[in-house]
Tab-separated table of C-alpha atoms in Angstrom:
chain	number	residue	atom	x	y	z
U	1	MET	CA	98.451	133.157	87.152
U	2	ARG	CA	98.594	132.673	90.881
U	3	LYS	CA	97.015	129.415	91.937
U	4	ARG	CA	94.407	129.619	94.649
U	5	SER	CA	93.017	127.441	97.370
U	6	LEU	CA	89.492	126.210	96.814
U	7	THR	CA	87.258	125.778	99.848
U	8	LEU	CA	84.012	123.816	99.542
U	9	LEU	CA	81.619	124.520	102.377
U	10	SER	CA	78.428	123.402	100.697
U	11	ASP	CA	77.307	119.861	99.909
U	12	GLY	CA	77.655	118.514	96.392
U	13	THR	CA	79.593	116.377	93.967
U	14	LEU	CA	83.065	116.894	92.540
U	15	PHE	CA	83.558	115.124	89.239
U	16	ARG	CA	85.502	115.226	86.024
U	17	ARG	CA	84.073	115.312	82.530
U	18	GLU	CA	86.536	115.395	79.629
U	19	ASN	CA	89.319	117.599	80.942
U	20	THR	CA	87.214	119.744	83.172
U	21	LEU	CA	86.543	119.495	86.852
U	22	TYR	CA	83.004	120.347	87.970
U	23	PHE	CA	81.354	121.002	91.289
U	24	GLU	CA	77.649	120.355	91.223
U	25	ASN	CA	75.099	121.082	93.910
U	26	GLU	CA	71.458	122.088	94.089
U	27	ARG	CA	72.347	125.535	92.791
U	28	GLY	CA	73.820	124.154	89.605
U	29	ARG	CA	76.939	122.870	87.961
U	30	LYS	CA	80.099	124.950	88.067
U	31	PRO	CA	83.231	124.256	86.020
U	32	LEU	CA	86.478	124.761	87.942
U	33	ALA	CA	89.670	125.876	86.225
U	34	VAL	CA	92.015	123.157	87.392
U	35	GLU	CA	95.160	125.044	86.364
U	36	GLY	CA	94.229	127.765	88.813
U	37	ILE	CA	93.745	125.470	91.824
U	38	TYR	CA	96.543	125.108	94.333
U	39	ASP	CA	94.767	122.830	96.796
U	40	ILE	CA	91.233	121.992	97.984
U	41	TYR	CA	89.659	122.152	101.448
U	42	ILE	CA	86.397	120.300	101.931
U	43	TYR	CA	84.041	121.067	104.808
U	44	GLY	CA	80.716	120.122	103.234
U	45	HIS	CA	79.337	116.677	102.453
U	46	VAL	CA	81.045	116.177	99.139
U	47	THR	CA	81.042	113.139	96.888
U	48	ILE	CA	84.180	112.852	94.787
U	49	THR	CA	84.451	110.515	91.841
U	50	SER	CA	87.611	108.509	91.333
U	51	GLN	CA	88.001	110.198	87.950
U	52	ALA	CA	88.160	113.550	89.703
U	53	LEU	CA	90.773	112.184	92.094
U	54	HIS	CA	92.852	110.797	89.227
U	55	TYR	CA	92.796	114.206	87.613
U	56	LEU	CA	93.732	116.003	90.838
U	57	ALA	CA	96.578	113.563	91.420
U	58	GLN	CA	97.857	114.205	87.919
U	59	LYS	CA	97.867	117.930	88.601
U	60	GLY	CA	99.496	117.489	92.026
U	61	ILE	CA	96.568	119.009	93.918
U	62	SER	CA	96.079	117.899	97.532
U	63	VAL	CA	92.584	117.650	98.980
U	64	HIS	CA	92.027	118.147	102.711
U	65	PHE	CA	88.923	116.872	104.461
U	66	PHE	CA	87.318	118.303	107.590
U	67	ASN	CA	84.468	116.709	109.466
U	68	HIS	CA	81.126	118.096	110.507
U	69	TYR	CA	82.778	119.816	113.476
U	70	GLY	CA	85.478	121.436	111.350
U	71	HIS	CA	88.173	119.099	112.649
U	72	TYR	CA	90.812	117.840	110.276
U	73	ASP	CA	90.111	114.297	109.083
U	74	GLY	CA	92.802	113.632	106.544
U	75	SER	CA	94.183	114.475	103.146
U	76	PHE	CA	94.234	113.069	99.688
U	77	TYR	CA	97.959	113.536	99.208
U	78	PRO	CA	98.868	112.661	95.626
U	79	ARG	CA	101.854	110.484	94.939
U	80	GLU	CA	104.999	112.479	95.651
U	81	SER	CA	106.432	113.937	92.489
U	82	LEU	CA	109.320	115.737	94.107
U	83	ASN	CA	111.846	113.336	95.516
U	84	SER	CA	115.344	113.804	96.724
U	85	GLY	CA	116.920	110.704	98.202
U	86	ASP	CA	119.725	112.856	99.462
U	87	LEU	CA	117.397	115.097	101.443
U	88	VAL	CA	115.423	112.193	102.900
U	89	ILE	CA	118.635	110.754	104.281
U	90	ARG	CA	119.607	114.057	105.819
U	91	GLN	CA	116.152	114.482	107.327
U	92	ALA	CA	116.484	111.074	108.961
U	93	GLU	CA	120.027	111.807	110.065
U	94	HIS	CA	118.831	114.899	111.930
U	95	TYR	CA	116.200	112.809	113.645
U	96	LEU	CA	118.478	109.939	114.613
U	97	ASP	CA	121.277	112.120	115.937
U	98	ARG	CA	120.067	113.162	119.405
U	99	GLU	CA	121.865	116.492	119.458
U	100	LYS	CA	120.727	117.433	115.984
U	101	ARG	CA	117.146	116.550	116.792
U	102	LEU	CA	117.168	118.461	120.073
U	103	LYS	CA	118.545	121.510	118.335
U	104	LEU	CA	115.708	121.621	115.832
U	105	ALA	CA	113.065	120.834	118.452
U	106	ARG	CA	114.302	123.721	120.609
U	107	LEU	CA	114.311	126.068	117.636
U	108	PHE	CA	110.673	125.319	116.860
U	109	VAL	CA	109.680	126.029	120.454
U	110	ARG	CA	111.834	129.135	120.569
U	111	GLY	CA	110.335	130.546	117.370
U	112	SER	CA	106.856	129.816	118.597
U	113	ALA	CA	107.520	131.522	121.934
U	114	LEU	CA	108.998	134.640	120.355
U	115	ASN	CA	105.953	134.935	118.133
U	116	MET	CA	103.703	134.656	121.187
U	117	GLU	CA	105.713	137.418	122.804
U	118	ARG	CA	105.301	139.527	119.706
U	119	ASN	CA	101.536	139.063	119.877
U	120	LEU	CA	101.281	140.020	123.526
U	121	ARG	CA	103.253	143.204	122.874
U	122	ARG	CA	100.966	144.033	119.975
U	123	TRP	CA	97.944	143.513	122.167
U	124	LYS	CA	99.605	145.461	124.998
U	125	VAL	CA	99.092	142.660	127.515
U	126	ASN	CA	102.701	141.548	127.899
U	127	ASP	CA	102.462	141.977	131.673
U	128	GLY	CA	105.691	140.338	132.765
U	129	PHE	CA	105.559	137.669	130.072
U	130	SER	CA	108.894	138.674	128.541
U	131	GLU	CA	110.701	138.317	131.860
U	132	GLU	CA	109.111	134.943	132.497
U	133	LEU	CA	109.928	133.903	128.949
U	134	ARG	CA	113.629	134.762	129.291
U	135	GLU	CA	113.863	132.274	132.142
U	136	LEU	CA	111.894	129.613	130.336
U	137	LEU	CA	114.033	130.018	127.229
U	138	GLU	CA	117.125	129.556	129.313
U	139	GLU	CA	115.650	126.371	130.678
U	140	LEU	CA	114.860	125.340	127.107
U	141	GLU	CA	118.509	125.660	126.126
U	142	GLY	CA	119.420	123.262	128.904
U	143	ALA	CA	116.778	120.681	127.994
U	144	ARG	CA	118.422	117.335	127.303
U	145	LYS	CA	115.393	115.362	126.243
U	146	ILE	CA	112.488	115.953	123.916
U	147	THR	CA	110.070	115.470	126.815
U	148	GLU	CA	111.817	118.318	128.648
U	149	VAL	CA	111.508	120.510	125.562
U	150	MET	CA	107.812	119.669	125.402
U	151	ASN	CA	107.419	120.472	129.061
U	152	VAL	CA	108.947	123.941	128.699
U	153	GLU	CA	106.766	124.510	125.667
U	154	ALA	CA	103.624	123.714	127.661
U	155	ARG	CA	104.614	126.175	130.384
U	156	ILE	CA	105.323	128.949	127.863
U	157	ARG	CA	101.948	128.343	126.294
U	158	GLU	CA	100.192	128.499	129.639
U	159	ALA	CA	101.877	131.805	130.479
U	160	TYR	CA	100.808	133.093	127.083
U	161	TYR	CA	97.150	132.083	127.345
U	162	SER	CA	96.729	133.711	130.719
U	163	ARG	CA	97.806	137.104	129.273
U	164	TRP	CA	96.035	136.726	125.971
U	165	ASP	CA	92.711	136.625	127.798
U	166	GLY	CA	93.380	140.164	128.988
U	167	HIS	CA	92.932	141.388	125.427
U	168	LEU	CA	89.799	139.404	124.618
U	169	PRO	CA	86.259	140.747	125.071
U	170	GLU	CA	83.857	139.284	127.635
U	171	GLY	CA	82.249	136.099	126.395
U	172	PHE	CA	85.299	135.273	124.281
U	173	LYS	CA	87.890	134.521	126.912
U	174	ILE	CA	89.865	131.323	126.653
U	175	VAL	CA	90.072	130.752	130.441
U	176	LYS	CA	91.450	127.292	129.950
U	177	ARG	CA	92.565	125.772	126.679
U	178	THR	CA	90.324	122.800	125.917
U	179	ARG	CA	90.566	120.829	122.723
U	180	ARG	CA	88.381	117.788	122.288
U	181	PRO	CA	85.782	119.007	122.879
U	182	PRO	CA	86.378	122.766	122.937
U	183	GLU	CA	84.378	123.989	125.920
U	184	ASN	CA	83.734	127.553	124.854
U	185	GLU	CA	83.646	129.830	121.815
U	186	MET	CA	87.252	130.965	121.817
U	187	ASN	CA	88.535	127.429	122.228
U	188	ALA	CA	86.344	126.327	119.345
U	189	LEU	CA	87.648	129.138	117.171
U	190	ILE	CA	91.305	128.440	117.974
U	191	SER	CA	90.911	124.723	117.287
U	192	PHE	CA	89.129	125.381	114.025
U	193	LEU	CA	91.846	127.744	112.796
U	194	ASN	CA	94.655	125.450	113.933
U	195	SER	CA	93.156	122.570	111.928
U	196	ARG	CA	92.958	124.712	108.843
U	197	LEU	CA	96.497	125.981	109.317
U	198	TYR	CA	97.804	122.457	109.744
U	199	ALA	CA	96.277	121.455	106.401
U	200	THR	CA	97.753	124.552	104.736
U	201	ILE	CA	101.188	123.514	105.933
U	202	VAL	CA	100.655	119.958	104.671
U	203	SER	CA	99.951	121.449	101.234
U	204	GLU	CA	103.092	123.559	101.352
U	205	LEU	CA	105.223	120.581	102.341
U	206	TYR	CA	103.775	118.633	99.442
U	207	ASN	CA	105.353	121.203	97.154
U	208	THR	CA	108.833	120.678	98.575
U	209	GLN	CA	111.170	117.686	98.731
U	210	LEU	CA	110.767	117.408	102.503
U	211	VAL	CA	109.212	114.181	103.744
U	212	PRO	CA	106.228	115.305	105.860
U	213	THR	CA	106.402	112.355	108.247
U	214	VAL	CA	109.925	112.900	109.580
U	215	SER	CA	109.769	115.471	112.353
U	216	TYR	CA	111.800	116.694	115.300
U	217	LEU	CA	109.711	118.268	118.051
U	218	HIS	CA	106.781	115.951	117.509
U	219	GLU	CA	107.429	112.256	117.295
U	220	PRO	CA	107.245	110.930	113.717
U	221	GLY	CA	104.135	108.887	113.348
U	222	GLU	CA	102.459	110.608	116.258
U	223	ARG	CA	100.200	111.782	113.497
U	224	ARG	CA	100.734	111.218	109.852
U	225	PHE	CA	102.327	114.502	108.859
U	226	SER	CA	104.172	115.367	112.004
U	227	LEU	CA	106.576	117.760	110.279
U	228	ALA	CA	103.554	119.967	109.578
U	229	LEU	CA	102.909	119.950	113.336
U	230	ASP	CA	106.478	121.101	113.973
U	231	LEU	CA	106.121	123.987	111.552
U	232	SER	CA	102.677	124.894	112.822
U	233	GLU	CA	104.248	125.845	116.165
U	234	ILE	CA	105.841	128.805	114.396
U	235	PHE	CA	102.713	129.858	112.553
U	236	LYS	CA	99.952	129.277	115.101
U	237	PRO	CA	100.620	132.510	117.005
U	238	ILE	CA	101.088	134.739	113.970
U	239	VAL	CA	98.317	133.324	111.807
U	240	ALA	CA	95.680	131.528	113.873
U	241	ASP	CA	95.901	133.435	117.157
U	242	ARG	CA	96.029	136.839	115.554
U	243	LEU	CA	93.115	136.092	113.282
U	244	ALA	CA	91.033	134.614	116.112
U	245	THR	CA	91.666	137.744	118.153
U	246	ARG	CA	90.777	140.076	115.335
U	247	LEU	CA	87.541	138.216	114.578
U	248	VAL	CA	86.216	138.658	118.083
U	249	THR	CA	87.613	142.065	119.030
U	250	LYS	CA	86.313	143.589	115.792
U	251	ARG	CA	83.020	141.820	116.420
U	252	MET	CA	83.079	140.039	113.099
U	253	LEU	CA	81.970	136.974	115.039
U	254	SER	CA	79.284	136.912	117.665
U	255	LYS	CA	77.711	134.296	119.888
U	256	GLU	CA	75.268	133.481	117.081
U	257	HIS	CA	78.134	132.076	115.060
U	258	PHE	CA	78.553	129.271	117.572
U	259	ARG	CA	76.386	126.414	118.703
U	260	GLU	CA	76.564	124.059	121.607
U	261	GLU	CA	76.468	120.358	120.951
U	262	LEU	CA	77.216	117.161	122.744
U	263	ASN	CA	80.691	117.535	121.240
U	264	GLY	CA	81.312	120.897	122.834
U	265	VAL	CA	80.995	124.364	121.391
U	266	LEU	CA	81.291	124.565	117.625
U	267	LEU	CA	81.167	127.128	114.870
U	268	THR	CA	77.971	127.223	112.847
U	269	LYS	CA	78.079	127.000	109.055
U	270	GLU	CA	77.793	130.784	108.883
U	271	GLY	CA	80.556	131.113	111.437
U	272	MET	CA	82.833	128.780	109.482
U	273	LYS	CA	82.136	130.730	106.307
U	274	LYS	CA	83.120	133.986	107.934
U	275	VAL	CA	86.266	132.535	109.506
U	276	LEU	CA	87.410	130.789	106.337
U	277	SER	CA	86.951	133.829	104.162
U	278	GLU	CA	88.989	135.929	106.602
U	279	TYR	CA	91.617	133.192	106.776
U	280	GLU	CA	92.009	133.178	102.992
U	281	LYS	CA	92.299	136.956	102.968
U	282	GLU	CA	94.876	136.854	105.724
U	283	LEU	CA	97.117	134.351	103.958
U	284	THR	CA	97.132	136.299	100.704
U	285	LYS	CA	98.208	139.528	102.402
U	286	SER	CA	101.805	140.271	101.716
U	287	VAL	CA	104.648	141.668	103.727
U	288	LYS	CA	108.027	142.907	102.598
U	289	HIS	CA	110.647	140.297	103.314
U	290	PRO	CA	113.811	141.875	104.733
U	291	GLU	CA	116.198	139.244	103.340
U	292	LEU	CA	114.563	138.651	99.984
U	293	LYS	CA	113.681	142.331	99.513
U	294	ARG	CA	110.462	141.220	97.897
U	295	ASN	CA	106.847	141.137	98.885
U	296	VAL	CA	105.778	137.683	99.943
U	297	THR	CA	102.359	136.495	101.029
U	298	LYS	CA	101.885	135.137	104.525
U	299	LYS	CA	101.243	131.768	102.948
U	300	ARG	CA	104.557	131.941	101.143
U	301	LEU	CA	106.261	132.479	104.490
U	302	ILE	CA	105.343	128.879	105.288
U	303	ARG	CA	107.127	127.688	102.176
U	304	LEU	CA	110.132	129.839	102.982
U	305	GLU	CA	110.257	128.212	106.400
U	306	ALA	CA	110.431	124.838	104.653
U	307	TYR	CA	113.282	126.133	102.479
U	308	LYS	CA	115.149	127.315	105.573
U	309	LEU	CA	114.762	123.862	107.028
U	310	ILE	CA	116.131	122.305	103.815
U	311	LYS	CA	119.148	124.595	104.033
U	312	HIS	CA	119.718	123.576	107.628
U	313	LEU	CA	119.511	119.900	106.703
U	314	VAL	CA	121.960	120.147	103.809
U	315	GLY	CA	124.326	122.212	105.917
U	316	VAL	CA	124.134	125.570	104.166
U	317	LYS	CA	122.746	127.722	106.946
U	318	GLU	CA	121.496	127.057	110.456
U	319	TYR	CA	117.748	127.225	110.779
U	320	GLU	CA	116.468	130.376	112.404
U	321	PRO	CA	112.741	130.296	112.976
U	322	LEU	CA	110.606	133.090	111.604
U	323	VAL	CA	109.873	135.737	114.189
U	324	ALA	CA	107.242	138.124	112.910
U	325	TRP	CA	108.555	141.594	112.133
U	326	PHE	CA	105.095	142.603	110.951
A	1	MET	CA	143.481	115.496	78.606
A	2	SER	CA	142.665	112.946	75.930
A	3	SER	CA	139.122	112.238	74.906
A	4	GLU	CA	139.715	108.594	75.713
A	5	GLU	CA	139.174	109.504	79.336
A	6	TYR	CA	135.401	109.228	79.220
A	7	PRO	CA	134.028	105.953	77.943
A	8	ILE	CA	130.316	106.320	77.204
A	9	THR	CA	129.299	104.246	80.230
A	10	ASP	CA	130.818	106.909	82.488
A	11	LEU	CA	128.846	109.751	80.983
A	12	LEU	CA	126.013	109.851	83.442
A	13	ILE	CA	125.382	113.542	83.597
A	14	THR	CA	122.530	115.299	81.823
A	15	GLY	CA	122.497	118.197	79.419
A	16	THR	CA	120.696	120.306	82.006
A	17	GLU	CA	123.544	119.766	84.454
A	18	ILE	CA	126.099	121.006	81.925
A	19	ASN	CA	123.828	123.955	81.209
A	20	TYR	CA	123.471	124.813	84.924
A	21	LEU	CA	127.224	124.644	85.437
A	22	PHE	CA	127.537	127.740	83.265
A	23	ILE	CA	124.582	129.473	84.894
A	24	CYS	CA	125.198	128.819	88.564
A	25	PRO	CA	127.056	126.046	90.437
A	26	THR	CA	124.716	126.404	93.440
A	27	LYS	CA	121.697	125.708	91.263
A	28	LEU	CA	123.545	122.779	89.738
A	29	TRP	CA	124.218	121.239	93.146
A	30	TYR	CA	120.597	121.533	94.354
A	31	PHE	CA	119.258	120.287	91.044
A	32	ALA	CA	121.603	117.300	90.982
A	33	LYS	CA	120.496	116.349	94.523
A	34	GLY	CA	116.865	116.323	93.447
A	35	ILE	CA	116.067	119.603	95.199
A	36	THR	CA	114.374	121.052	92.179
A	37	MET	CA	112.377	124.244	91.880
A	38	GLU	CA	111.536	124.237	88.201
A	39	GLN	CA	108.011	122.923	88.706
A	40	GLU	CA	106.702	126.313	89.765
A	41	ASN	CA	108.714	128.678	87.638
A	42	GLU	CA	106.727	130.598	85.060
A	43	TRP	CA	109.743	130.870	82.753
A	44	VAL	CA	110.002	127.111	82.674
A	45	ASP	CA	106.300	126.877	81.808
A	46	LEU	CA	106.765	129.428	79.063
A	47	GLY	CA	109.675	127.467	77.615
A	48	ARG	CA	107.659	124.263	77.632
A	49	PHE	CA	104.709	125.956	76.011
A	50	LEU	CA	106.836	127.502	73.271
A	51	HIS	CA	108.451	124.172	72.582
A	52	GLU	CA	105.152	122.319	72.340
A	53	GLN	CA	103.432	124.888	70.131
A	54	ARG	CA	106.160	125.921	67.762
A	55	TYR	CA	107.773	122.573	67.087
A	56	ALA	CA	104.657	120.434	67.174
A	57	ASN	CA	105.615	118.303	64.179
A	58	GLU	CA	109.177	117.479	65.125
A	59	GLU	CA	110.532	114.272	66.575
A	60	LYS	CA	110.671	115.519	70.147
A	61	GLU	CA	112.310	114.707	73.448
A	62	VAL	CA	114.667	112.131	72.070
A	63	LEU	CA	116.244	110.146	74.855
A	64	VAL	CA	119.759	108.767	74.312
A	65	GLY	CA	121.321	107.329	77.459
A	66	SER	CA	121.522	110.158	79.985
A	67	ILE	CA	120.755	112.950	77.551
A	68	LYS	CA	117.382	114.176	76.364
A	69	ILE	CA	117.380	116.211	73.199
A	70	ASP	CA	114.582	118.724	72.508
A	71	PHE	CA	114.182	117.406	68.965
A	72	ILE	CA	116.231	115.899	66.162
A	73	ARG	CA	116.138	116.057	62.387
A	74	ARG	CA	117.624	113.329	60.277
A	75	GLY	CA	119.192	114.296	56.958
A	76	ASP	CA	122.660	113.732	55.527
A	77	THR	CA	123.837	114.319	59.074
A	78	ILE	CA	121.898	114.107	62.272
A	79	GLU	CA	120.839	117.496	63.639
A	80	VAL	CA	120.334	118.040	67.332
A	81	HIS	CA	117.966	120.902	68.085
A	82	GLU	CA	117.649	122.732	71.359
A	83	VAL	CA	115.004	125.388	71.996
A	84	LYS	CA	115.746	128.327	74.291
A	85	LEU	CA	113.852	131.429	75.331
A	86	GLY	CA	116.419	134.206	75.372
A	87	LYS	CA	120.096	134.615	74.658
A	88	SER	CA	121.254	135.787	78.061
A	89	MET	CA	122.575	132.313	78.905
A	90	GLU	CA	124.087	131.715	75.481
A	91	LYS	CA	127.305	130.170	76.774
A	92	ALA	CA	125.321	127.642	78.840
A	93	HIS	CA	123.169	126.772	75.833
A	94	GLU	CA	126.213	126.278	73.649
A	95	MET	CA	127.944	124.033	76.172
A	96	GLN	CA	124.806	121.946	76.569
A	97	ALA	CA	124.654	121.474	72.788
A	98	LEU	CA	128.359	120.667	72.676
A	99	TYR	CA	127.863	118.037	75.347
A	100	TYR	CA	125.193	116.363	73.232
A	101	LEU	CA	127.527	116.335	70.253
A	102	TYR	CA	130.320	114.949	72.400
A	103	TYR	CA	128.016	112.271	73.763
A	104	LEU	CA	126.842	111.258	70.312
A	105	LYS	CA	130.374	111.196	68.999
A	106	LYS	CA	131.262	108.670	71.694
A	107	LEU	CA	128.480	106.531	70.281
A	108	GLY	CA	129.992	106.913	66.845
A	109	ILE	CA	127.327	109.343	65.644
A	110	LYS	CA	128.450	112.445	63.837
A	111	ALA	CA	126.035	115.302	64.346
A	112	LYS	CA	125.673	119.045	64.429
A	113	ALA	CA	123.592	121.136	66.762
A	114	VAL	CA	121.192	124.007	66.208
A	115	LEU	CA	120.086	126.347	68.963
A	116	HIS	CA	116.666	127.899	68.419
A	117	TYR	CA	115.576	131.226	69.798
A	118	PRO	CA	111.993	131.369	68.523
A	119	LYS	CA	111.179	134.569	70.402
A	120	LEU	CA	114.058	136.330	68.646
A	121	ASN	CA	113.523	134.451	65.397
A	122	GLU	CA	117.150	133.377	65.400
A	123	THR	CA	119.073	130.132	65.191
A	124	LYS	CA	122.689	129.333	65.849
A	125	GLU	CA	124.735	126.378	64.679
A	126	VAL	CA	127.185	124.631	66.956
A	127	THR	CA	129.790	122.087	65.903
A	128	LEU	CA	132.107	120.056	68.021
A	129	ASP	CA	135.333	120.243	65.975
A	130	GLY	CA	138.247	120.519	68.282
A	131	ARG	CA	136.254	121.528	71.339
A	132	GLU	CA	136.353	118.132	73.080
A	133	GLY	CA	138.783	119.447	75.684
A	134	GLU	CA	136.383	122.235	76.659
A	135	ILE	CA	133.554	119.804	77.245
A	136	GLU	CA	135.720	117.340	79.138
A	137	LYS	CA	136.734	120.104	81.469
A	138	ALA	CA	133.070	120.947	82.017
A	139	ILE	CA	132.175	117.306	82.718
A	140	LYS	CA	134.903	117.109	85.329
A	141	GLU	CA	133.664	120.284	86.963
A	142	VAL	CA	130.055	119.040	87.085
A	143	GLU	CA	131.255	115.852	88.751
A	144	ARG	CA	133.307	117.797	91.253
A	145	ILE	CA	130.383	120.036	92.236
A	146	LYS	CA	127.989	117.096	92.515
A	147	SER	CA	130.364	115.386	94.912
A	148	LEU	CA	130.521	118.348	97.323
A	149	PRO	CA	128.846	117.679	100.697
A	150	ALA	CA	127.065	121.065	100.614
A	151	PRO	CA	126.173	123.410	97.755
A	152	PRO	CA	128.693	126.073	96.712
A	153	LYS	CA	127.966	129.483	98.208
A	154	PRO	CA	125.693	131.419	95.846
A	155	VAL	CA	126.839	134.644	94.246
A	156	LYS	CA	124.146	137.250	93.851
A	157	SER	CA	123.733	138.606	90.354
A	158	LYS	CA	121.111	139.938	87.996
A	159	LYS	CA	120.204	136.443	86.852
A	160	CYS	CA	119.098	135.498	90.387
A	161	LEU	CA	116.007	137.664	89.968
A	162	LYS	CA	114.330	135.343	87.484
A	163	CYS	CA	115.742	132.138	88.927
A	164	ALA	CA	113.414	129.554	90.457
A	165	TYR	CA	115.985	129.019	93.229
A	166	TYR	CA	115.995	132.678	94.287
A	167	GLU	CA	114.059	132.150	97.524
A	168	LEU	CA	115.940	129.009	98.455
A	169	CYS	CA	119.307	130.729	98.034
A	170	TRP	CA	118.556	134.029	99.665
A	171	VAL	CA	116.063	133.353	102.447
């Protein structure tokens, strides 16, 4: 049985009775098959009993919380059950050694950039981006400090956003990327999807021996699970950006799915519902993996990226970031 | 090599490690370093399930030093029982059982081993007599592989397809 992510958008209570997990709200009480749950994402106002949390911890299920605005708040990350002292040491070694850290940081930016390029080609708005990117990537190779890597990354991103807009319908242009608060619909949508993607990656890392707090591009401790931020650079363009684009160009989302608040433009409950259901669908789609010669889901690609990182750290094979072939 | 070479305090390896040596040295290396994949493998779940259901009344998961025996039966001699799904890794199963017998012998316990294949309705007896050298060679090899700085290069074969380490090795 393939385990699935459970998303709770409505308000209610999550509790355990005997060996069953229940979600109860005004529409009734629903038993949840715990063996079939991979992780849980909570957007509604949900009360969780400690007994439910004990049970989830025992089953190794992470729970991710999002606030009223759909921003990521934090995770219930059960005690690590997969430990490898050897790997932890190697992870730290690659952080402490300047050259090793720079190498990984550059690779994350490079992978991210190549996926952006892939998107712009797909959307037929490349418009000189590739040429500009070649130069920026050359500059990236010469970067001697993490701040320089970050700087190149910001410029690549800027070049990308300006073209991306060319593919977006009126009323859903990004214009300028704004985060807290997002100042228009597209910014709100991108932020919402990025938060969700980040939590997905946290869940995947939980199921590996990698320590999620030791990272390379982002500074460890910048946020709690900074390694998830590193990996999200690779996946933002091919998961979040593509989905955001599809939702608005196919008119699955309209202005009614957004509302304006003091905290900027936000998705409505209906909007969130639509986006989350499409996100789930997207991650369970599979693609044929050229190396593995197997079909793997898009979600599994995140795990494979973690495996590639493990192989880099133990010295089996240099990390090569995923560049979408699909 | 004499069997004096391994005093019991030096026998720190597990039965699983001996087993993996005869399945795949790459898997052995990752496993020994704590990079385990078994938690998500359906074959592992199936094995656990079979073990729990079929041998519910046995004295199970007997821990002796660094080895953990599926179950034991005490009679005139001690019997060590190991439950396996299929016979395709028979050599690995046998060596694992031999290691247990070798380990127990070092403790002064004479025992015999029985491999169970409940799906095939078969059992197989394994005795140590005279095979100490074989197991000592295996122990040495496990120690050598565990001390390598990186895992041995994997070799693709039919058994990779069901292995929990497939993606890790071939991605």
